[in-house]
Short mmCIF file of C-alpha atoms and ligand atoms in Angstrom, two decimals:
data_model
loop_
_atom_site.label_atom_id
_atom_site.label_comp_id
_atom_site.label_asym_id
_atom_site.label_seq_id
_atom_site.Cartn_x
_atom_site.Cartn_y
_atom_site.Cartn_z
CA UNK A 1 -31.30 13.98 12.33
CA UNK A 2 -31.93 10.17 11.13
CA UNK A 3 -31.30 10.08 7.63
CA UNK A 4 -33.88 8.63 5.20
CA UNK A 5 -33.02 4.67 4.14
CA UNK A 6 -33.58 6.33 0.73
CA UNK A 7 -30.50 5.27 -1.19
CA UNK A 8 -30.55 2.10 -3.26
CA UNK A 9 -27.09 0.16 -4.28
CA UNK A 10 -27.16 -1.83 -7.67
CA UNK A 11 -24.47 -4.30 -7.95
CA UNK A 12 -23.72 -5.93 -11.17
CA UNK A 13 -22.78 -9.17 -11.66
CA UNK A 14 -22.85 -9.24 -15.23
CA UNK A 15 -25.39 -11.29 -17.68
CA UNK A 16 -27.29 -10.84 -20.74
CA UNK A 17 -29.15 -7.34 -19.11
CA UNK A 18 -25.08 -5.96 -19.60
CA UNK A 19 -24.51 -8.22 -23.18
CA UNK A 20 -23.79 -6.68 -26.03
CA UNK A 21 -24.52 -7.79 -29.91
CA UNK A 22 -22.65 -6.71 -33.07
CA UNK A 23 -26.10 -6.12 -34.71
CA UNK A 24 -29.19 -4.78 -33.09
CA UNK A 25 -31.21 -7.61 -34.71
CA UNK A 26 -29.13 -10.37 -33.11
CA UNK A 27 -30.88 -11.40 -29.75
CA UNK A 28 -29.19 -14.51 -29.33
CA UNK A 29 -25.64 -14.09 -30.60
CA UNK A 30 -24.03 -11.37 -28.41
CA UNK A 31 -21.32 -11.67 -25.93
CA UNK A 32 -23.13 -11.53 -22.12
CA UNK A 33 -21.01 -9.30 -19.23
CA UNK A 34 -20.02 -6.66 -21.59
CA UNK A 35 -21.18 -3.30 -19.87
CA UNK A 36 -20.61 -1.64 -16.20
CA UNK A 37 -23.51 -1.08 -14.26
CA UNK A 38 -22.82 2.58 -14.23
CA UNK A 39 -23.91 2.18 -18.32
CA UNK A 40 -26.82 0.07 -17.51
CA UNK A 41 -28.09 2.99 -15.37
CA UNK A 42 -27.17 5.23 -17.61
CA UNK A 43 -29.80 3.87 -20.48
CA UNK A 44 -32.71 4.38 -17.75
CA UNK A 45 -33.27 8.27 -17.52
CA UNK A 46 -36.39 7.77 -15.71
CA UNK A 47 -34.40 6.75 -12.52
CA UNK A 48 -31.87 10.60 -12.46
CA UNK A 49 -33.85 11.54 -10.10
CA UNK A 50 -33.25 8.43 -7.36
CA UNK A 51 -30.58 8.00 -4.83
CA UNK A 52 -28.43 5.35 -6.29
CA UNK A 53 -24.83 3.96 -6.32
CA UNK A 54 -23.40 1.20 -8.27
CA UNK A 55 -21.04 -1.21 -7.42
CA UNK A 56 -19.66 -4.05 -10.23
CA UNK A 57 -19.38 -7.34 -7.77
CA UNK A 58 -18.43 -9.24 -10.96
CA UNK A 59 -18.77 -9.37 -14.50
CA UNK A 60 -20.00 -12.92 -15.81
CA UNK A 61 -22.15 -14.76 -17.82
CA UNK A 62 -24.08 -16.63 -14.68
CA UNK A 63 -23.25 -20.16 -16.52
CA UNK A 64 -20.15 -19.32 -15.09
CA UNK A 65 -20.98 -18.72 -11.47
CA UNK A 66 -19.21 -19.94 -8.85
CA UNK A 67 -18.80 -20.09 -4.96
CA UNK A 68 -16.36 -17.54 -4.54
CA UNK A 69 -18.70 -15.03 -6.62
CA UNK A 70 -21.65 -16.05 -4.17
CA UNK A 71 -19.08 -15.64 -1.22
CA UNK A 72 -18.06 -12.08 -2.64
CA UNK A 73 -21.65 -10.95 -3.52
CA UNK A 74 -23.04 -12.31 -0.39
CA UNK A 75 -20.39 -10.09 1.65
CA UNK A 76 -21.72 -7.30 -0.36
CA UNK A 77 -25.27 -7.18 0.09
CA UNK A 78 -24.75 -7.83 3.75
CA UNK A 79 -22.24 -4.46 3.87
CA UNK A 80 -24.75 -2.21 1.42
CA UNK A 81 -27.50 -3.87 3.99
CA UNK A 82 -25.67 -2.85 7.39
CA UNK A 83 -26.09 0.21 6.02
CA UNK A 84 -28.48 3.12 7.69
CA UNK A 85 -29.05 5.08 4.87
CA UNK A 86 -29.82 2.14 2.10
CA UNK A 87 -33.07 1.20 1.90
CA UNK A 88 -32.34 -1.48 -0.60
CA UNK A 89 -30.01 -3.41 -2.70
CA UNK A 90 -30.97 -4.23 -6.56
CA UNK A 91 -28.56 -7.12 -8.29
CA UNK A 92 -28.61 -7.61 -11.83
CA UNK A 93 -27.32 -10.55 -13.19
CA UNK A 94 -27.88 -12.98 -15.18
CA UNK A 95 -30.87 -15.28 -16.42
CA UNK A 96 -29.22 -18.76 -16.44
CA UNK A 97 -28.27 -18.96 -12.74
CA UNK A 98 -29.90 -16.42 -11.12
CA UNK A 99 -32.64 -18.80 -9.67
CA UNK A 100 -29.69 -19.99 -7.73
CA UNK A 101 -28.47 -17.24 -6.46
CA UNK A 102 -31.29 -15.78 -5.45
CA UNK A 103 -31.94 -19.15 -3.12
CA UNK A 104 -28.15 -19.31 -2.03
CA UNK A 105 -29.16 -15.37 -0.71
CA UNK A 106 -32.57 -16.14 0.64
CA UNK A 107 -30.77 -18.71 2.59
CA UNK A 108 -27.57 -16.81 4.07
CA UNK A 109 -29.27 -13.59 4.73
CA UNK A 110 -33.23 -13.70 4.81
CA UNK A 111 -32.56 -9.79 4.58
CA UNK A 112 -34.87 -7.46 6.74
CA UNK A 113 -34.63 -5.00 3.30
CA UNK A 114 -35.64 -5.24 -0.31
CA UNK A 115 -32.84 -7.21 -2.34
CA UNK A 116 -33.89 -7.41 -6.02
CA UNK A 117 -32.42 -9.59 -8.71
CA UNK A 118 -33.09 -8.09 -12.30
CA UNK A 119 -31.87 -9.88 -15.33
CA UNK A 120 -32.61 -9.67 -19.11
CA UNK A 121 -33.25 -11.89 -21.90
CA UNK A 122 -32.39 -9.58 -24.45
CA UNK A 123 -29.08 -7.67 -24.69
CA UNK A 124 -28.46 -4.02 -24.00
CA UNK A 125 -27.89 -3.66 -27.29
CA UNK A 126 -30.92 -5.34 -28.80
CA UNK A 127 -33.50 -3.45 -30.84
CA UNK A 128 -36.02 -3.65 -28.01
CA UNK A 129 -34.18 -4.45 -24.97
CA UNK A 130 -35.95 -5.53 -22.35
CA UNK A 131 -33.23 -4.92 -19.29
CA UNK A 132 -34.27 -0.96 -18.63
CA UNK A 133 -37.80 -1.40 -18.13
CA UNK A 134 -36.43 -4.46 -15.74
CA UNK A 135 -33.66 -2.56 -14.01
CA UNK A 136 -36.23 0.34 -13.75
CA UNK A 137 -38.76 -1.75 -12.28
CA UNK A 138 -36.06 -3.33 -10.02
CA UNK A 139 -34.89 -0.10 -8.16
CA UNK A 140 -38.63 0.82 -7.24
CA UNK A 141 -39.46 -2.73 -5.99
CA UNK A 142 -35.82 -1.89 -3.60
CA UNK A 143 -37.61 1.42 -2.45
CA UNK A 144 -40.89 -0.05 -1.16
CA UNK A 145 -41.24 0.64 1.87
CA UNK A 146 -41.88 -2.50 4.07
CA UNK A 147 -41.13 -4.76 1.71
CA UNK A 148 -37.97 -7.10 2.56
CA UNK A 149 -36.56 -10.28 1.66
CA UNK A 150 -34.69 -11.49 -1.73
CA UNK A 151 -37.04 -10.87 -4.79
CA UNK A 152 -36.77 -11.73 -8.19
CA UNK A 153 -37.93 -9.08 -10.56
CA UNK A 154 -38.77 -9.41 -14.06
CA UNK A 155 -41.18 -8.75 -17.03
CA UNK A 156 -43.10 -6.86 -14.74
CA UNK A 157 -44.30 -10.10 -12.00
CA UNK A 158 -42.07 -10.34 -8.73
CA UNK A 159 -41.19 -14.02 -7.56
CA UNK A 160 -39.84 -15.08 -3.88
CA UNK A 161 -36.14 -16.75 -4.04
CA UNK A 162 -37.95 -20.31 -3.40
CA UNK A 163 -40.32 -20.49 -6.36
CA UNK A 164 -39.00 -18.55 -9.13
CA UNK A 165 -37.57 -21.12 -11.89
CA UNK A 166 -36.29 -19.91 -14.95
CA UNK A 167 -39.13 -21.79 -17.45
CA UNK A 168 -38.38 -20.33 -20.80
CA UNK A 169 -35.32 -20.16 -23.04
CA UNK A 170 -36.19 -17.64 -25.08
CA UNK A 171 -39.25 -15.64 -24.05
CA UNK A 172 -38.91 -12.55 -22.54
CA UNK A 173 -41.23 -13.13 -19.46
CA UNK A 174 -38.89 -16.27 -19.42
CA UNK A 175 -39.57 -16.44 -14.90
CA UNK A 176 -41.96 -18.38 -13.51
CA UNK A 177 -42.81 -18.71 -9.73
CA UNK A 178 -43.27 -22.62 -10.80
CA UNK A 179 -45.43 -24.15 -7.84
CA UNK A 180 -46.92 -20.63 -5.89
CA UNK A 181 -48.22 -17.46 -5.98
CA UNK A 182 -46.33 -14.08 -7.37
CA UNK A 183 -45.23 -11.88 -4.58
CA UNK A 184 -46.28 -8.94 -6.41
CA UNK A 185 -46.71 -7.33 -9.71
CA UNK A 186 -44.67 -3.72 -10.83
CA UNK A 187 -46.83 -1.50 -12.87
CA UNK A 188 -45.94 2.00 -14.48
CA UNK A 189 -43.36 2.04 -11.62
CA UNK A 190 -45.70 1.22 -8.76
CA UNK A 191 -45.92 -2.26 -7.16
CA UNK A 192 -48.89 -4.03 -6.19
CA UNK A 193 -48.45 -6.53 -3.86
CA UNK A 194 -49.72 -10.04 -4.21
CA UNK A 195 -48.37 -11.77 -1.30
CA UNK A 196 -46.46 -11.72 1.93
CA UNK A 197 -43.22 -10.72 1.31
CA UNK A 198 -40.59 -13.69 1.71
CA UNK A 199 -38.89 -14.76 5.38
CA UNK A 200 -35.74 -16.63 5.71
CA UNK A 201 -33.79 -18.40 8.28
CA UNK A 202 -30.39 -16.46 8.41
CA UNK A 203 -27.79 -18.74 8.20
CA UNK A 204 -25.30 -15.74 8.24
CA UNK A 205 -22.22 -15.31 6.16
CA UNK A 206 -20.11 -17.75 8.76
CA UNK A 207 -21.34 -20.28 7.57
CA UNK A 208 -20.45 -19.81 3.64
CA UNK A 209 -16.55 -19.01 5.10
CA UNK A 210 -14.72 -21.59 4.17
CA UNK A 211 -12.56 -21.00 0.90
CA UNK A 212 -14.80 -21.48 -1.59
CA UNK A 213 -11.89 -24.38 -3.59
CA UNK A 214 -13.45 -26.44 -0.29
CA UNK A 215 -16.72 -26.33 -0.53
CA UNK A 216 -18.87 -30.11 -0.18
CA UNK A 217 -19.10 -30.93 -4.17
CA UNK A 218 -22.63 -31.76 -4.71
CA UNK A 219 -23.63 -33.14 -8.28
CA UNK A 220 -27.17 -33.67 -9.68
CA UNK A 221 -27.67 -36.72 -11.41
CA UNK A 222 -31.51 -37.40 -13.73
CA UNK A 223 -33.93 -40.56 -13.55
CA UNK A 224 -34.87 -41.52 -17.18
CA UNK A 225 -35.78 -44.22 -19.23
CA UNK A 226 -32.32 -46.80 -19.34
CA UNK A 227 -31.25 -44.94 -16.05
CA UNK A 228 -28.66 -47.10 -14.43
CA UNK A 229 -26.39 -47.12 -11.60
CA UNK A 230 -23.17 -46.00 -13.38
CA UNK A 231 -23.02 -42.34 -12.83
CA UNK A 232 -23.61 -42.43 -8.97
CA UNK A 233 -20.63 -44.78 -8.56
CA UNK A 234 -18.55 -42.45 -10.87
CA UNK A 235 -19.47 -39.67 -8.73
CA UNK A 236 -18.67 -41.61 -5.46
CA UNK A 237 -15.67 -42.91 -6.98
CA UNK A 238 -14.54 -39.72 -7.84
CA UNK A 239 -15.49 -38.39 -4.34
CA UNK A 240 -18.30 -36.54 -4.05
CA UNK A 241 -19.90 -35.61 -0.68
CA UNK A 242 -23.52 -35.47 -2.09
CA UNK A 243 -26.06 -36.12 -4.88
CA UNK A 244 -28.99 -34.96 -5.97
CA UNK A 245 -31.48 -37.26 -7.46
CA UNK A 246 -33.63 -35.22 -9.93
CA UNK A 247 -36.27 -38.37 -9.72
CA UNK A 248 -38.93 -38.53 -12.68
CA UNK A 249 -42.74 -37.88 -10.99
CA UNK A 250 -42.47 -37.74 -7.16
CA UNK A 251 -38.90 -38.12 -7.05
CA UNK A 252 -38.84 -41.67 -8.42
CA UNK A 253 -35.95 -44.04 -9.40
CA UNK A 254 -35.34 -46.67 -11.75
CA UNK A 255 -34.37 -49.75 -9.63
CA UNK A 256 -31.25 -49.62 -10.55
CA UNK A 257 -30.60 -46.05 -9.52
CA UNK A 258 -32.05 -46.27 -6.54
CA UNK A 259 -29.98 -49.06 -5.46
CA UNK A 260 -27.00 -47.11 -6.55
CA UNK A 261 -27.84 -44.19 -4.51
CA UNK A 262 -28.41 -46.45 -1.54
CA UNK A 263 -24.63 -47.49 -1.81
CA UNK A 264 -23.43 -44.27 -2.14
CA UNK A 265 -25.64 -43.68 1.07
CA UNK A 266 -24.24 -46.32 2.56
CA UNK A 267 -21.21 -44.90 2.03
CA UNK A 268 -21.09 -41.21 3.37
CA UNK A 269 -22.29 -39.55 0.56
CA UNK A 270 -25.44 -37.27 1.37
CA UNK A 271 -28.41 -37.94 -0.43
CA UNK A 272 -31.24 -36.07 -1.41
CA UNK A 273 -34.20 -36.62 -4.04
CA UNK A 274 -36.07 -33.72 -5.96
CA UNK A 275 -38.27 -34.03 -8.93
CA UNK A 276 -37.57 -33.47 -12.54
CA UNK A 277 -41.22 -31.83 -12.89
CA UNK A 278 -41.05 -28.27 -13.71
CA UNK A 279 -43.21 -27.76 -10.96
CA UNK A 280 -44.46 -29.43 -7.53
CA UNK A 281 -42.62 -31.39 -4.72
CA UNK A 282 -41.39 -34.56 -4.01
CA UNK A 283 -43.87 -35.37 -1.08
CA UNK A 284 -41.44 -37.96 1.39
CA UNK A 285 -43.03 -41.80 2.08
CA UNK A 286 -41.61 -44.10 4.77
CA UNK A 287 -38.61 -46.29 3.22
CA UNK A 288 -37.77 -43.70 0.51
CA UNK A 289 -34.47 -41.69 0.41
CA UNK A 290 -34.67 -38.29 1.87
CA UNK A 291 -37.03 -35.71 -0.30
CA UNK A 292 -36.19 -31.76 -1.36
CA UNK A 293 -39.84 -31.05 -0.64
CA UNK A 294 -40.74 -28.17 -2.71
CA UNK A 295 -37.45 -27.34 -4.03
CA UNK A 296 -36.04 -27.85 -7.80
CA UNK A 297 -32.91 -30.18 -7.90
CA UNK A 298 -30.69 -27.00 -8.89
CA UNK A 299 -32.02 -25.17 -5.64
CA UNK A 300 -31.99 -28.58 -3.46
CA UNK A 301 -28.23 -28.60 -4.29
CA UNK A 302 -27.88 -25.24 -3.02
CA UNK A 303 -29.62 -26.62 0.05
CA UNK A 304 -27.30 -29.30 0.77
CA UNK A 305 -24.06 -27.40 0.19
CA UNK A 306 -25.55 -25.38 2.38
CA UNK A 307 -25.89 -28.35 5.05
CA UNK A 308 -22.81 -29.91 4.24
CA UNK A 309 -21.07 -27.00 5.08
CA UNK A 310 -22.10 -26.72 8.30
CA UNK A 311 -21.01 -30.52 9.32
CA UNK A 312 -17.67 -30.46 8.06
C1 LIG B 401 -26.37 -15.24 -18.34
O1 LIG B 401 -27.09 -15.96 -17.63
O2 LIG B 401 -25.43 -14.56 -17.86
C2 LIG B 401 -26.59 -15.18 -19.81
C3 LIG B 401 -28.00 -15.39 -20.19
C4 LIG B 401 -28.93 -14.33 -19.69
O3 LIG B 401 -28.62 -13.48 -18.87
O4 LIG B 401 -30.08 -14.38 -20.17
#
């Protein structure tokens, strides 16, 4: 008898949604990575009844992440994936970075299931914390049938892995798909959808391999008023195999800038220019240096470790 693709997998990799605060009032002083995802589950009753198991990938405050985290995590959703009987794979993790690795995912796996990233702004401990009704909302999005791809789940709206931009520092709806529609919306536990659910090209986990201590190192630098040239040659110097230009507008550069990235260009060093917006793409004209398109300079980076690693 084929067994229902019922069970769901939650695997923590730490964040604010597992913080914890020496005082119920204090939302912003608390210590993130603090709890097991067995205790996060534990403060959501209304999911006893579901098929789930929990697995701790890591435990970090996601200003911390790193490439061996993404290689570990990314082995891990692929293994809970392979899996007949999962239907789906929640993540929770944190706020700061989880943007990025929800694109670093969307790229390597484009997964055929649900994979849901759930996060919090407020710690577990926090007078009104706003990780249960996130978590809770995560693990039904994971058991849709039909749906697939990596998802972003908070404050109720569901973002694709390409959009979604953290836009707030404080809020609690703090996600915003910055530039596109929401895939869906999760009400009272049911999810209306908005949009097409997300497709990927699967790099596969091959490609992300190589020891993570030697990975391409891909720095971001910013266009603003008194940019100059200094940084990029520091970077070069220092020997970096690409930069991102967050450009001010359309991905512009001061003169001077520009005519540093050229050299660096000119020198081996990959190249690639975003936009400093909050929202929109660089759209590419004849003469300029090579444009991210659509994607933020954080996720752009992503995108060319991603292409750097495949050259080497
Ligand atoms: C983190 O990103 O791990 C801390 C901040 C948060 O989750 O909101």
């Amino acid at each position: 008898m084929q067994t229902p693709a019922d069970l769901i997998v939650i695997l923590g990799t730490g964040g604010t949604i597992a913080g914890t605060a020496p005082t119920a009032s204090d939302g912003v002083g608390y210590a993130a990575a603090q709890l097991r995802v067995e205790d996060l589950l534990a403060a959501v009753p209304a999911l006893a009844g579901r098929r789930l198991e929990a697995q701790q990938v890591a435990q970090l405050d996601s200003k911390d992440m790193d490439f061996a985290t993404w290689q570990r995590l990314a082995g891990a959703v692929q293994a809970q994936l392979a899996r007949p009987e999962v239907g789906g794979v929640v993540i929770t993790h944190g706020t700061d970075t989880l943007e990025e690795t929800a694109y670093f995912l969307h790229r390597v796996l484009a997964p055929a299931k649900p994979v849901v990233l759930t996060a919090a702004m407020r710690p577990a401990t926090a007078l009104a914390p706003d990780g249960p009704q996130n978590l809770f909302d995560a693990v039904q999005l994971a058991g849709t049938p039909g749906a697939r791809g990596v998802l972003v789940a908070l404050a109720g709206r569901v973002h694709d892995a390409v959009q979604v931009r953290k836009a707030h520092s404080y809020r609690v709806d703090a996600f915003e798909s910055a530039d596109g529609a929401l895939v869906a919306r999760v009400e009272e536990g049911a999810v209306r959808r908005l949009g097409a659910w997300p497709d990927g090209e699967a790099l596969g986990l091959a490609r992300i391999a190589r020891a993570a201590a030697a990975w391409p190192r891909v720095e971001i630098v910013l266009n603003h008023a008194g940019a100059d040239g200094r940084v990029v040659r520091a970077l070069v110097a220092a020997g970096v195999d690409g930069i991102v230009a967050a450009g001010t507008g359309n991905g512009t550069l001061s003169q001077a800038l520009e005519g540093a990235l050229r050299e660096a260009q000119a020198a081996g060093v990959r190249v690639l220019r975003s936009t400093r917006c909050d929202a929109g793409p660089v759209i590419p004209l004849p003469g300029q240096l090579p444009a991210a398109g659509a994607l933020s300079a954080v996720k752009a980076r992503v995108a060319l470790i991603l292409a750097l690693l495949a050259e080497a």
